[in-house]
Amino acid sequence: MTSTLPLPTRGSVRSRLAATATALTLKPVASRLPYGSGGEAIARVLVGVAMRACGPVARGTRVCAVDEDGVVGEWVSAGVTASNRVVLYLHGSAYAICSARSHRGLASRLSRETGLPAFVVDYSLAPEFPFPTAADDVERAYRWLLSQGFRPDDITVAGDSAGGHLALDLVLDNARRAIPQPGAVVLFSPLIDLTYTLASTREQLRPDPMISATAARALTRLYTRAQSPDIPRLRLAVEAGTVLPRFIIQAGGAEMLVADAEHLRDLVVDAGGDCTLEVWPDQMHVFQALPRIAPEADRALRRAAELLDRVPTR
């Protein structure tokens, strides 16, 4: 079963102006940075500033750092009403740029909307830590939550961008190892195709306002390096009959990774799973993180939380 819920037919004026401004300012810089020769360090500063400026932390948020049993991250809690359930959050930005700190605003607002504490994994970044370090860090964090007493059904895996690839890798690894699956997976603008073939095709129809597919591919290669893109943990395939959690996906209509979101939906549904996909018109990549320039951001998080509430427990 799959469904796409009705959404506004057009993005807000502020969102569309923000996309235009981003295309004229940020994209030329992001598409020309020398990734692999220090460009990623510049990108970390620029994206960090933008995330803090456009996606502030929710009022009353509590943050607690964790460095335990090889698991590094932070608990982010805002208006928590259910402490026996948890969100495991996997941040994005091509495995090389962002962190738990950069995503504190998004995690805090997701915590507020769901009423759940969020554990944001501070996985190791490329190029210092190439594939499969980040994926291994995520798997370790999931098993750590299980060891803390959380039932699999009470864990929601959420993430954005490269966090989408990490989330699907985790789910497939769980299936291979017969580890119980999380109750649900909630993804914002997931990256699935690390060759950016899908994104490049989409880009020809509508250029992404944030970054070009060529530049994004170069950034991601800091993580994959010389690995073949066809190895199983990079080109993720979902076999028919694989036991899957419920998937909830949101993507922006203005971004090239909407093609990846549609591809992931098809992978899940073709394997017999359940997926809801929402494509928000005129929105940029991970617009949910940018409420100051995208008025739809908090509404999207609220809708994701409402869909999550409808997921039946197994």
C-alpha positions as semicolon CSV with decimal commas, in nm:
position;residue;x (nm);y (nm);z (nm)
1;M;0,000;0,000;0,000
2;T;0,120;0,352;-0,070
3;S;-0,041;0,693;-0,071
4;T;0,049;1,050;-0,148
5;L;-0,153;1,290;0,063
6;P;-0,293;1,610;-0,093
7;L;-0,066;1,909;-0,042
8;P;-0,071;2,276;-0,139
9;T;-0,042;2,323;-0,513
10;R;0,230;2,585;-0,475
11;G;0,493;2,681;-0,220
12;S;0,468;3,001;-0,020
13;V;0,608;3,324;-0,161
14;R;0,881;3,323;0,105
15;S;0,987;2,967;0,014
16;R;1,003;3,051;-0,356
17;L;1,202;3,369;-0,293
18;A;1,438;3,173;-0,068
19;A;1,493;2,915;-0,341
20;T;1,572;3,189;-0,593
21;A;1,812;3,361;-0,353
22;T;1,982;3,029;-0,275
23;A;2,027;2,954;-0,644
24;L;2,192;3,294;-0,694
25;T;2,418;3,289;-0,387
26;L;2,480;2,953;-0,219
27;K;2,467;2,727;-0,524
28;P;2,752;2,896;-0,716
29;V;2,974;2,857;-0,409
30;A;2,867;2,502;-0,320
31;S;2,910;2,387;-0,680
32;R;3,266;2,521;-0,708
33;L;3,427;2,431;-0,378
34;P;3,733;2,203;-0,415
35;Y;3,597;1,897;-0,235
36;G;3,884;1,673;-0,134
37;S;4,122;1,969;-0,120
38;G;3,972;2,154;0,175
39;G;3,640;2,251;0,022
40;E;3,450;2,028;0,263
41;A;3,590;2,226;0,559
42;I;3,457;2,549;0,409
43;A;3,123;2,381;0,341
44;R;3,100;2,269;0,705
45;V;3,130;2,630;0,821
46;L;2,885;2,768;0,563
47;V;2,621;2,500;0,619
48;G;2,659;2,520;0,996
49;V;2,596;2,895;0,993
50;A;2,298;2,856;0,759
51;M;2,143;2,579;0,967
52;R;2,170;2,780;1,289
53;A;2,042;3,099;1,126
54;C;1,748;2,943;0,941
55;G;1,660;2,661;1,181
56;P;1,683;2,771;1,545
57;V;1,657;2,529;1,835
58;A;1,309;2,501;1,985
59;R;1,256;2,682;2,314
60;G;1,303;2,472;2,625
61;T;1,518;2,214;2,446
62;R;1,742;1,998;2,661
63;V;2,062;1,854;2,515
64;C;2,272;1,577;2,668
65;A;2,594;1,458;2,503
66;V;2,670;1,084;2,481
67;D;3,001;0,906;2,427
68;E;2,947;0,548;2,537
69;D;3,038;0,204;2,403
70;G;3,159;0,352;2,077
71;V;2,837;0,550;2,030
72;V;2,870;0,929;1,997
73;G;2,580;1,169;1,971
74;E;2,338;1,373;2,175
75;W;1,993;1,343;2,323
76;V;1,771;1,630;2,212
77;S;1,441;1,671;2,395
78;A;1,174;1,940;2,354
79;G;0,827;1,895;2,502
80;V;0,872;1,521;2,547
81;T;0,556;1,337;2,654
82;A;0,665;0,975;2,601
83;S;1,004;0,868;2,735
84;N;0,959;0,499;2,653
85;R;0,975;0,573;2,278
86;V;1,257;0,737;2,088
87;V;1,367;0,882;1,755
88;L;1,707;0,774;1,625
89;Y;1,806;1,066;1,401
90;L;2,061;1,035;1,119
91;H;2,173;1,371;0,983
92;G;2,264;1,428;0,620
93;S;2,499;1,634;0,401
94;A;2,683;1,376;0,193
95;Y;2,858;1,202;0,484
96;A;3,107;1,487;0,504
97;I;2,961;1,812;0,634
98;C;2,699;1,818;0,908
99;S;2,682;1,692;1,266
100;A;2,452;1,643;1,561
101;R;2,513;2,007;1,651
102;S;2,423;2,141;1,306
103;H;2,096;1,945;1,318
104;R;2,003;2,034;1,674
105;G;1,733;2,275;1,555
106;L;1,565;2,020;1,329
107;A;1,593;1,746;1,590
108;S;1,446;1,971;1,860
109;R;1,144;2,063;1,649
110;L;1,090;1,701;1,548
111;S;1,105;1,610;1,917
112;R;0,851;1,881;1,995
113;E;0,608;1,764;1,726
114;T;0,635;1,392;1,806
115;G;0,663;1,427;2,183
116;L;0,962;1,192;2,169
117;P;1,327;1,237;2,267
118;A;1,564;1,225;1,971
119;F;1,906;1,066;1,980
120;V;2,112;1,228;1,704
121;V;2,406;1,013;1,598
122;D;2,732;1,203;1,553
123;Y;2,870;0,951;1,307
124;S;3,225;0,980;1,175
125;L;3,261;1,207;0,872
126;A;3,445;1,170;0,543
127;P;3,706;1,219;0,417
128;E;3,874;1,138;0,747
129;F;3,650;0,832;0,789
130;P;3,546;0,673;0,457
131;F;3,290;0,400;0,384
132;P;3,164;0,202;0,572
133;T;3,245;0,393;0,893
134;A;2,930;0,606;0,904
135;A;2,704;0,309;0,830
136;D;2,876;0,104;1,100
137;D;2,836;0,391;1,348
138;V;2,461;0,401;1,276
139;E;2,420;0,027;1,323
140;R;2,609;0,050;1,651
141;A;2,380;0,330;1,769
142;Y;2,065;0,132;1,688
143;R;2,188;-0,172;1,880
144;W;2,293;0,054;2,166
145;L;1,937;0,185;2,193
146;L;1,811;-0,174;2,204
147;S;2,060;-0,245;2,483
148;Q;1,924;0,058;2,672
149;G;1,587;-0,117;2,696
150;F;1,398;0,039;2,405
151;R;1,179;-0,209;2,220
152;P;1,232;-0,214;1,841
153;D;0,869;-0,106;1,787
154;D;0,934;0,198;2,005
155;I;1,225;0,321;1,795
156;T;1,160;0,546;1,495
157;V;1,458;0,589;1,265
158;A;1,452;0,935;1,107
159;G;1,696;1,119;0,888
160;D;1,761;1,351;0,599
161;S;1,965;1,342;0,279
162;A;2,254;1,094;0,327
163;G;2,079;0,992;0,647
164;G;1,819;0,833;0,419
165;H;2,082;0,606;0,265
166;L;2,211;0,522;0,612
167;A;1,858;0,444;0,733
168;L;1,785;0,207;0,446
169;D;2,125;0,040;0,492
170;L;2,040;-0,013;0,859
171;V;1,702;-0,167;0,776
172;L;1,855;-0,401;0,517
173;D;2,133;-0,501;0,756
174;N;1,874;-0,576;1,023
175;A;1,690;-0,799;0,775
176;R;2,010;-0,986;0,684
177;R;2,102;-1,043;1,047
178;A;1,746;-1,112;1,170
179;I;1,764;-0,812;1,403
180;P;1,418;-0,671;1,487
181;Q;1,322;-0,374;1,272
182;P;1,233;-0,029;1,411
183;G;0,869;0,065;1,429
184;A;0,894;0,319;1,146
185;V;1,133;0,514;0,925
186;V;1,074;0,887;0,863
187;L;1,290;1,050;0,597
188;F;1,331;1,402;0,463
189;S;1,481;1,436;0,112
190;P;1,656;1,098;0,123
191;L;1,964;1,032;-0,086
192;I;1,950;0,675;-0,220
193;D;2,138;0,671;-0,551
194;L;2,499;0,758;-0,468
195;T;2,590;0,782;-0,837
196;Y;2,343;1,073;-0,868
197;T;2,212;0,930;-1,193
198;L;1,853;0,983;-1,083
199;A;1,935;1,332;-0,956
200;S;2,109;1,427;-1,281
201;T;1,804;1,324;-1,482
202;R;1,578;1,526;-1,255
203;E;1,818;1,821;-1,271
204;Q;1,768;1,842;-1,646
205;L;1,399;1,905;-1,587
206;R;1,441;2,149;-1,299
207;P;1,781;2,264;-1,165
208;D;1,823;2,221;-0,792
209;P;1,857;2,561;-0,620
210;M;2,118;2,439;-0,367
211;I;2,384;2,239;-0,549
212;S;2,453;2,066;-0,878
213;A;2,447;1,688;-0,910
214;T;2,810;1,696;-1,022
215;A;2,924;1,879;-0,708
216;A;2,710;1,661;-0,481
217;R;2,861;1,351;-0,640
218;A;3,213;1,484;-0,579
219;L;3,129;1,547;-0,215
220;T;2,983;1,199;-0,167
221;R;3,291;1,042;-0,323
222;L;3,488;1,161;-0,021
223;Y;3,297;0,885;0,158
224;T;3,277;0,614;-0,109
225;R;3,629;0,680;-0,248
226;A;3,737;0,405;-0,489
227;Q;3,460;0,165;-0,392
228;S;3,249;0,029;-0,674
229;P;2,906;0,195;-0,667
230;D;2,754;-0,149;-0,725
231;I;2,858;-0,312;-0,397
232;P;2,552;-0,406;-0,189
233;R;2,589;-0,146;0,088
234;L;2,620;0,139;-0,161
235;R;2,366;0,040;-0,428
236;L;2,086;-0,059;-0,195
237;A;1,833;-0,311;-0,324
238;V;1,528;-0,437;-0,139
239;E;1,436;-0,796;-0,213
240;A;1,073;-0,899;-0,235
241;G;0,945;-1,025;0,097
242;T;1,200;-0,834;0,306
243;V;1,046;-0,749;0,643
244;L;1,032;-0,370;0,645
245;P;0,909;-0,104;0,884
246;R;0,657;0,155;0,767
247;F;0,822;0,433;0,562
248;I;0,716;0,798;0,570
249;I;0,899;1,018;0,319
250;Q;0,889;1,390;0,245
251;A;1,075;1,566;-0,035
252;G;1,074;1,910;-0,192
253;G;0,941;1,965;-0,541
254;A;1,231;2,198;-0,625
255;E;1,510;1,954;-0,536
256;M;1,682;1,696;-0,752
257;L;1,658;1,430;-0,479
258;V;1,282;1,412;-0,524
259;A;1,381;1,146;-0,780
260;D;1,552;0,947;-0,504
261;A;1,247;0,981;-0,281
262;E;1,028;0,839;-0,556
263;H;1,280;0,561;-0,617
264;L;1,282;0,467;-0,248
265;R;0,903;0,461;-0,243
266;D;0,908;0,223;-0,539
267;L;1,170;0,000;-0,375
268;V;0,962;-0,032;-0,059
269;V;0,629;-0,086;-0,233
270;D;0,768;-0,333;-0,489
271;A;0,910;-0,537;-0,198
272;G;0,565;-0,551;-0,039
273;G;0,621;-0,273;0,216
274;D;0,413;0,027;0,317
275;C;0,521;0,379;0,223
276;T;0,369;0,726;0,230
277;L;0,540;0,986;0,011
278;E;0,473;1,359;0,026
279;V;0,626;1,590;-0,234
280;W;0,594;1,951;-0,116
281;P;0,566;2,194;-0,410
282;D;0,852;2,440;-0,467
283;Q;1,041;2,332;-0,156
284;M;1,418;2,296;-0,135
285;H;1,629;2,011;-0,004
286;V;1,545;1,933;0,363
287;F;1,326;2,240;0,390
288;Q;1,202;2,105;0,724
289;A;1,531;2,229;0,872
290;L;1,473;2,588;0,757
291;P;1,157;2,734;0,920
292;R;1,279;3,092;0,901
293;I;1,283;3,082;0,522
294;A;1,031;2,802;0,460
295;P;0,702;2,860;0,645
296;E;0,598;2,507;0,546
297;A;0,878;2,352;0,755
298;D;0,694;2,312;1,084
299;R;0,372;2,212;0,909
300;A;0,563;1,933;0,734
301;L;0,710;1,811;1,063
302;R;0,362;1,816;1,216
303;R;0,222;1,608;0,930
304;A;0,509;1,361;0,966
305;A;0,434;1,331;1,338
306;E;0,065;1,274;1,266
307;L;0,147;1,000;1,015
308;L;0,382;0,844;1,267
309;D;0,104;0,833;1,525
310;R;-0,101;0,621;1,284
311;V;0,165;0,354;1,246
312;P;0,031;0,038;1,416
313;T;0,258;-0,144;1,658
314;R;0,361;-0,494;1,563
